Amino acid sequence: MIRRFPTTHLLPVLAAFLAAVCGGSSLLAAAGPWVSDTAGAPAENRFPLAGRDAAAPLWLDGSDWPGVLRAARDLQADIERVTGVHPALETGQPRQLADAVIIGTVGRSALIDDLAARGKIDVSAIRGRWEAFHTEVVADPLPGISRALVIAGSDKRGTIYGIYHLSEEIGVSPWYWWADVPVVHRPELHVSPDRHVEPGPAVKYRGIFLNDEAPALTGWVNEKFGGYTHSFYERVFELLLRLRANYLWPAMWDAAFSDDDPLNPQLADEYGVVMGTSHHEPMMRAHKEWRLHGRGAWNYGTNADVLREFWTAGIQRNRPYENIVTLGMRGDGDEPMSEEANVALLQRIVADQRAILAEHVNRDVTQVPQLWALYKEVQEYYEKGMRVPDDVTLLWCDDNWSNLRRVPTAAERSRAGGAGIYYHFDYVGGPRSYKWLNTVPITKTWEQMHLAYEHGADRIWIVNVGDLKPMEFPIEFFLRYAWAPGRIPQENLGDYGRRWAARQFGESHAEEIAALIAAYTKFNGRRKPELLAPETFSLIHYREAETVLTEWQALVARAERVGDALAPQFHDAFFQLVLWPIRASAVVNELHVTAGRNRLYAVQGRASTNLLAERARELFRADAELARAYNELGNGRWRHFADQAHLGYTYWQQPEAGAMPAVTEIQLRDGADMAVAVEGSPASWPHYNPGQAPLTLPPLDRYSQRSRWIEVFNRGREPFSFKAETDAPWLRVEPAEGTVGLETRLEVSVDWSQVPAGARETKVTIKGPSRRAIVITVPLARPTTPPPDGFAGFIETGGVVAIEAAHTARRVEKDGLRWQTLADYGRTDSAVTAFPSTAPSRPLPLAPDAARLEYDIHLASAGEVTIELHVSPTLPFVPGRGIRCAVSIDEEEPQVVDIAVRDGSPEWARAVSDAIHRASTRHRVRAPGVHVVKFWPIDPGVVLQRIVIDAGGLQPSYLGPPESPRR
């Protein structure tokens, strides 16, 4: 049951039914259903996997990999989940059957090798490949079997992926256990006879890192499994394999994978999951193990013998299993090494570690998979000249905020060990830990990982997912994209989301559910919830705070409408994957805005101040109630996963407990006491202090047609009546009169068709009790040089031109550069970047006909203007090169700007906190009227989101002014 909680509005109960739901399909499958509910025409020759009272048996060679046999048992259970029919699973000698599913690994299964030898199947396309598989329906494969659906894998995981591919196609989501996605009943299952070859992944090792796992994951694991035991990890292994992942860094802050339960590494190997340890845990030893078994200091300069012994024990213990060994060394507890650490010491550490591998694993140490994580200061050692042997994978890292620090150069791409990427959806550290909800839209992940893949970082992709839940959606995208980047082009991200939603909830509402997930991650991505504060969104400029709340309220309402249409069996999954993060985010946003209003209104002396304080308390309680509801979902199935503190940060680390933003209460005056506040000013009238500025609204502009607001409010306990009078018949005030208990907003607008020529301002007079009258000046913005007839472009209003980057007048492509709109990318609308990302830098000076974006604008006056580029935070990911672009107006010389931010700098901290980097240039406009703003790419990697031209009217706000009127 999906419950209600007090959030931004009353939230309706979810109850209703879903129309018939079709079976699922793989997110990477070819177009068209591979599995259908009907046999189809006889000519189609579909294979009857399961009928109303029988299912084709699953046949394997008993000597195949144990992980293959185990996955086949999962398929057996999945067919029963879908149809209610339990298929047999055979591993003995073939017997006479009408139809069967034959599953096996090339070179391991006598069944598969016999079929290949007799020409019944052709495995040449997968033989010897990494994790490839093929499926087809074969006639008369064996004596007594008339037809068989054959699933053949090139290796252990190839076969396992082929098995789970069928599970997904029949309608079992990889998230059936981890997110309670229901399996919809289908009475019959028929498989297309078409031969399908899956050639294997684009990225060799693809996985996740269970990091920052307290209090949520650890609390849940301790309650449900008694610790990080094999019973827990079996669930993780199965999920990874269903998602076509093959690699895991296990939980490590208060867990030691191999030490906690000796079955953990054994079962990982049996399942087929390659194990590793995180970037600061060398030689297959968990950080916790040093606390338990180490002696002396974690310092190779003073304690080398003990550390070598410690590392040797880890290698010996895990030697029988498939691993990638992390090399190198950081300080104890994921800290930088001591100041005296140097390149020579680290090179000695790596050499000694490899000597251990050569002695205890393989004399040819180049055959032992190894990585060196170039995390934080370790990358600086590399840049200073430290090197590791050519067979070691260089694992480049992001900045912990999903922005790549580095990609391999052409020379580095030729190394035998290749390169990989360590990425983040969750992080503990500065400028602020973010651990609560999914805040990285897949558009951002796509853009950065596309950059990595195009530059040849394709050996290892691993992503820090924190507690695993609630990162279900981005985890799957990251892993699916790693498998086959070419199948998920940027322009198809919306369709990917729709197909993902359809697999969990059916086709009927898939498009809307995908849009809901995209919207909430976009909103959370523009500023992570942990970074929100009462002053984040402007309460006085551009109606920013109220627009943000309106967006969240609309999103909550949309999510609830979908929930109302879903059958009860989908409620738990929908609550986890969609409704809870939207509701919870909406509450936190409203809480901060409410606290901000409370503080402003206290200064203004508003009677509503105390009610806002109580509303903040209600929202704080609603936040706790939502966490409780998540933790009690399904009789406590996911208890503790909502335990993460996310309110009350005072510095980078999470608070010990959630704390409500501070609010204020005031003492009200007796009787009625009228006062006024206006848009664009924190002040109020009459003032407590004399000598304040006159009461003036921001200008009304004929091109934007936007109204301005005046708020008439009470500083006393008794209501009063007011009346608004204008000195011009074409000036409108709605409402023009009324009774004020707490406050009333008046919207001021102009009938521009009636404004006489030369009118520059008018006035509104507010009359209230005791003959009090407050006069507000209303300026009118009317450019002396209006846009010419036929002008198509953006018009300056309020001294600003704001443009969404995708809304170009012209896109000039030259020298192989092409422009791509990244739909729904960034904080406000979308973004534009130049592809290919591997293109060389443009030579300077720029040629007049070089590639560029052009925007037609109309400016009201001559003089100096500032152009502010809003670009995605980008680090100089290619050594020796910046991230340069240029901007110009009309035919002037382009001004070159390097938008690269240095990781760890104050500028970087601002950029990643704001999810935007601002770069400014100054320009002189010689005359009012029509002009062309030009944006020029120089270095690849610039992602332009907005352009804001300040002609003297730009006001402070978080998201910036709304887009200017466009003709």
PDB file of N, CA, C and O in Angstrom, residues 824-855:
ATOM      1  N   ASP A 824      17.596  17.764 -22.188  1.00  0.00           N
ATOM      2  CA  ASP A 824      17.309  17.680 -20.764  1.00  0.00           C
ATOM      3  C   ASP A 824      18.589  17.625 -19.931  1.00  0.00           C
ATOM      4  O   ASP A 824      18.623  17.057 -18.854  1.00  0.00           O
ATOM      5  N   TYR A 825      19.638  18.222 -20.446  1.00  0.00           N
ATOM      6  CA  TYR A 825      20.931  18.215 -19.743  1.00  0.00           C
ATOM      7  C   TYR A 825      21.079  19.534 -18.977  1.00  0.00           C
ATOM      8  O   TYR A 825      20.867  20.596 -19.525  1.00  0.00           O
ATOM      9  N   GLY A 826      21.493  19.446 -17.732  1.00  0.00           N
ATOM     10  CA  GLY A 826      21.819  20.653 -16.999  1.00  0.00           C
ATOM     11  C   GLY A 826      20.706  21.126 -16.095  1.00  0.00           C
ATOM     12  O   GLY A 826      19.773  20.397 -15.768  1.00  0.00           O
ATOM     13  N   ARG A 827      20.806  22.385 -15.674  1.00  0.00           N
ATOM     14  CA  ARG A 827      19.966  22.884 -14.587  1.00  0.00           C
ATOM     15  C   ARG A 827      18.606  23.382 -15.039  1.00  0.00           C
ATOM     16  O   ARG A 827      17.640  23.301 -14.279  1.00  0.00           O
ATOM     17  N   THR A 828      18.500  23.925 -16.243  1.00  0.00           N
ATOM     18  CA  THR A 828      17.253  24.588 -16.621  1.00  0.00           C
ATOM     19  C   THR A 828      16.566  23.951 -17.813  1.00  0.00           C
ATOM     20  O   THR A 828      15.389  23.623 -17.753  1.00  0.00           O
ATOM     21  N   ASP A 829      17.286  23.748 -18.910  1.00  0.00           N
ATOM     22  CA  ASP A 829      16.619  23.185 -20.093  1.00  0.00           C
ATOM     23  C   ASP A 829      17.469  22.055 -20.662  1.00  0.00           C
ATOM     24  O   ASP A 829      17.364  20.921 -20.247  1.00  0.00           O
ATOM     25  N   SER A 830      18.321  22.371 -21.608  1.00  0.00           N
ATOM     26  CA  SER A 830      19.185  21.373 -22.223  1.00  0.00           C
ATOM     27  C   SER A 830      20.559  22.004 -22.410  1.00  0.00           C
ATOM     28  O   SER A 830      20.854  23.040 -21.817  1.00  0.00           O
ATOM     29  N   ALA A 831      21.394  21.393 -23.231  1.00  0.00           N
ATOM     30  CA  ALA A 831      22.745  21.908 -23.436  1.00  0.00           C
ATOM     31  C   ALA A 831      23.186  21.569 -24.845  1.00  0.00           C
ATOM     32  O   ALA A 831      22.547  20.780 -25.545  1.00  0.00           O
ATOM     33  N   VAL A 832      24.288  22.167 -25.242  1.00  0.00           N
ATOM     34  CA  VAL A 832      24.847  21.936 -26.574  1.00  0.00           C
ATOM     35  C   VAL A 832      26.346  21.707 -26.419  1.00  0.00           C
ATOM     36  O   VAL A 832      27.023  22.386 -25.636  1.00  0.00           O
ATOM     37  N   THR A 833      26.865  20.738 -27.158  1.00  0.00           N
ATOM     38  CA  THR A 833      28.295  20.492 -27.178  1.00  0.00           C
ATOM     39  C   THR A 833      28.700  20.122 -28.593  1.00  0.00           C
ATOM     40  O   THR A 833      27.853  19.807 -29.433  1.00  0.00           O
ATOM     41  N   ALA A 834      30.004  20.159 -28.836  1.00  0.00           N
ATOM     42  CA  ALA A 834      30.527  19.825 -30.158  1.00  0.00           C
ATOM     43  C   ALA A 834      31.119  18.422 -30.131  1.00  0.00           C
ATOM     44  O   ALA A 834      31.843  18.061 -29.203  1.00  0.00           O
ATOM     45  N   PHE A 835      30.780  17.640 -31.136  1.00  0.00           N
ATOM     46  CA  PHE A 835      31.346  16.309 -31.309  1.00  0.00           C
ATOM     47  C   PHE A 835      32.154  16.300 -32.600  1.00  0.00           C
ATOM     48  O   PHE A 835      31.904  17.111 -33.498  1.00  0.00           O
ATOM     49  N   PRO A 836      33.132  15.399 -32.741  1.00  0.00           N
ATOM     50  CA  PRO A 836      33.501  14.353 -31.788  1.00  0.00           C
ATOM     51  C   PRO A 836      34.318  14.907 -30.625  1.00  0.00           C
ATOM     52  O   PRO A 836      35.020  15.907 -30.775  1.00  0.00           O
ATOM     53  N   SER A 837      34.212  14.228 -29.489  1.00  0.00           N
ATOM     54  CA  SER A 837      34.939  14.680 -28.306  1.00  0.00           C
ATOM     55  C   SER A 837      36.435  14.453 -28.438  1.00  0.00           C
ATOM     56  O   SER A 837      37.210  14.980 -27.636  1.00  0.00           O
ATOM     57  N   THR A 838      36.834  13.684 -29.429  1.00  0.00           N
ATOM     58  CA  THR A 838      38.257  13.417 -29.655  1.00  0.00           C
ATOM     59  C   THR A 838      38.864  14.361 -30.692  1.00  0.00           C
ATOM     60  O   THR A 838      40.027  14.187 -31.079  1.00  0.00           O
ATOM     61  N   ALA A 839      38.109  15.345 -31.142  1.00  0.00           N
ATOM     62  CA  ALA A 839      38.611  16.255 -32.162  1.00  0.00           C
ATOM     63  C   ALA A 839      39.798  17.056 -31.626  1.00  0.00           C
ATOM     64  O   ALA A 839      39.899  17.302 -30.418  1.00  0.00           O
ATOM     65  N   PRO A 840      40.706  17.475 -32.506  1.00  0.00           N
ATOM     66  CA  PRO A 840      41.810  18.336 -32.053  1.00  0.00           C
ATOM     67  C   PRO A 840      41.299  19.725 -31.691  1.00  0.00           C
ATOM     68  O   PRO A 840      40.208  20.134 -32.095  1.00  0.00           O
ATOM     69  N   SER A 841      42.091  20.448 -30.939  1.00  0.00           N
ATOM     70  CA  SER A 841      41.737  21.823 -30.593  1.00  0.00           C
ATOM     71  C   SER A 841      41.770  22.688 -31.844  1.00  0.00           C
ATOM     72  O   SER A 841      42.562  22.461 -32.762  1.00  0.00           O
ATOM     73  N   ARG A 842      40.908  23.704 -31.881  1.00  0.00           N
ATOM     74  CA  ARG A 842      40.882  24.632 -33.004  1.00  0.00           C
ATOM     75  C   ARG A 842      42.091  25.560 -32.925  1.00  0.00           C
ATOM     76  O   ARG A 842      42.437  26.053 -31.834  1.00  0.00           O
ATOM     77  N   PRO A 843      42.751  25.832 -34.034  1.00  0.00           N
ATOM     78  CA  PRO A 843      43.892  26.758 -34.004  1.00  0.00           C
ATOM     79  C   PRO A 843      43.428  28.199 -33.789  1.00  0.00           C
ATOM     80  O   PRO A 843      42.329  28.588 -34.189  1.00  0.00           O
ATOM     81  N   LEU A 844      44.291  28.969 -33.128  1.00  0.00           N
ATOM     82  CA  LEU A 844      44.028  30.392 -32.906  1.00  0.00           C
ATOM     83  C   LEU A 844      44.952  31.208 -33.807  1.00  0.00           C
ATOM     84  O   LEU A 844      46.091  30.818 -34.065  1.00  0.00           O
ATOM     85  N   PRO A 845      44.534  32.367 -34.299  1.00  0.00           N
ATOM     86  CA  PRO A 845      43.201  32.942 -34.105  1.00  0.00           C
ATOM     87  C   PRO A 845      42.143  32.183 -34.895  1.00  0.00           C
ATOM     88  O   PRO A 845      42.455  31.561 -35.908  1.00  0.00           O
ATOM     89  N   LEU A 846      40.931  32.248 -34.422  1.00  0.00           N
ATOM     90  CA  LEU A 846      39.844  31.535 -35.067  1.00  0.00           C
ATOM     91  C   LEU A 846      39.519  32.158 -36.418  1.00  0.00           C
ATOM     92  O   LEU A 846      39.465  33.388 -36.565  1.00  0.00           O
ATOM     93  N   ALA A 847      39.294  31.312 -37.383  1.00  0.00           N
ATOM     94  CA  ALA A 847      38.901  31.793 -38.705  1.00  0.00           C
ATOM     95  C   ALA A 847      37.475  32.329 -38.650  1.00  0.00           C
ATOM     96  O   ALA A 847      36.644  31.822 -37.887  1.00  0.00           O
ATOM     97  N   PRO A 848      37.162  33.349 -39.420  1.00  0.00           N
ATOM     98  CA  PRO A 848      35.803  33.916 -39.381  1.00  0.00           C
ATOM     99  C   PRO A 848      34.711  32.911 -39.709  1.00  0.00           C
ATOM    100  O   PRO A 848      33.571  33.085 -39.278  1.00  0.00           O
ATOM    101  N   ASP A 849      35.053  31.856 -40.472  1.00  0.00           N
ATOM    102  CA  ASP A 849      34.039  30.873 -40.837  1.00  0.00           C
ATOM    103  C   ASP A 849      34.150  29.593 -40.011  1.00  0.00           C
ATOM    104  O   ASP A 849      33.601  28.559 -40.379  1.00  0.00           O
ATOM    105  N   ALA A 850      34.865  29.647 -38.886  1.00  0.00           N
ATOM    106  CA  ALA A 850      35.032  28.464 -38.045  1.00  0.00           C
ATOM    107  C   ALA A 850      33.705  28.043 -37.432  1.00  0.00           C
ATOM    108  O   ALA A 850      32.731  28.809 -37.389  1.00  0.00           O
ATOM    109  N   ALA A 851      33.662  26.804 -36.936  1.00  0.00           N
ATOM    110  CA  ALA A 851      32.440  26.286 -36.309  1.00  0.00           C
ATOM    111  C   ALA A 851      32.029  27.179 -35.147  1.00  0.00           C
ATOM    112  O   ALA A 851      32.865  27.639 -34.358  1.00  0.00           O
ATOM    113  N   ARG A 852      30.729  27.396 -35.009  1.00  0.00           N
ATOM    114  CA  ARG A 852      30.233  28.290 -33.970  1.00  0.00           C
ATOM    115  C   ARG A 852      28.723  28.144 -33.836  1.00  0.00           C
ATOM    116  O   ARG A 852      28.049  27.591 -34.710  1.00  0.00           O
ATOM    117  N   LEU A 853      28.231  28.640 -32.724  1.00  0.00           N
ATOM    118  CA  LEU A 853      26.798  28.825 -32.518  1.00  0.00           C
ATOM    119  C   LEU A 853      26.496  30.314 -32.605  1.00  0.00           C
ATOM    120  O   LEU A 853      27.287  31.139 -32.128  1.00  0.00           O
ATOM    121  N   GLU A 854      25.353  30.638 -33.157  1.00  0.00           N
ATOM    122  CA  GLU A 854      24.970  32.048 -33.254  1.00  0.00           C
ATOM    123  C   GLU A 854      23.579  32.253 -32.668  1.00  0.00           C
ATOM    124  O   GLU A 854      22.671  31.431 -32.861  1.00  0.00           O
ATOM    125  N   TYR A 855      23.451  33.393 -31.970  1.00  0.00           N
ATOM    126  CA  TYR A 855      22.183  33.767 -31.321  1.00  0.00           C
ATOM    127  C   TYR A 855      21.884  35.214 -31.685  1.00  0.00           C
ATOM    128  O   TYR A 855      22.711  36.108 -31.464  1.00  0.00           O
TER     129      TYR A 855
END
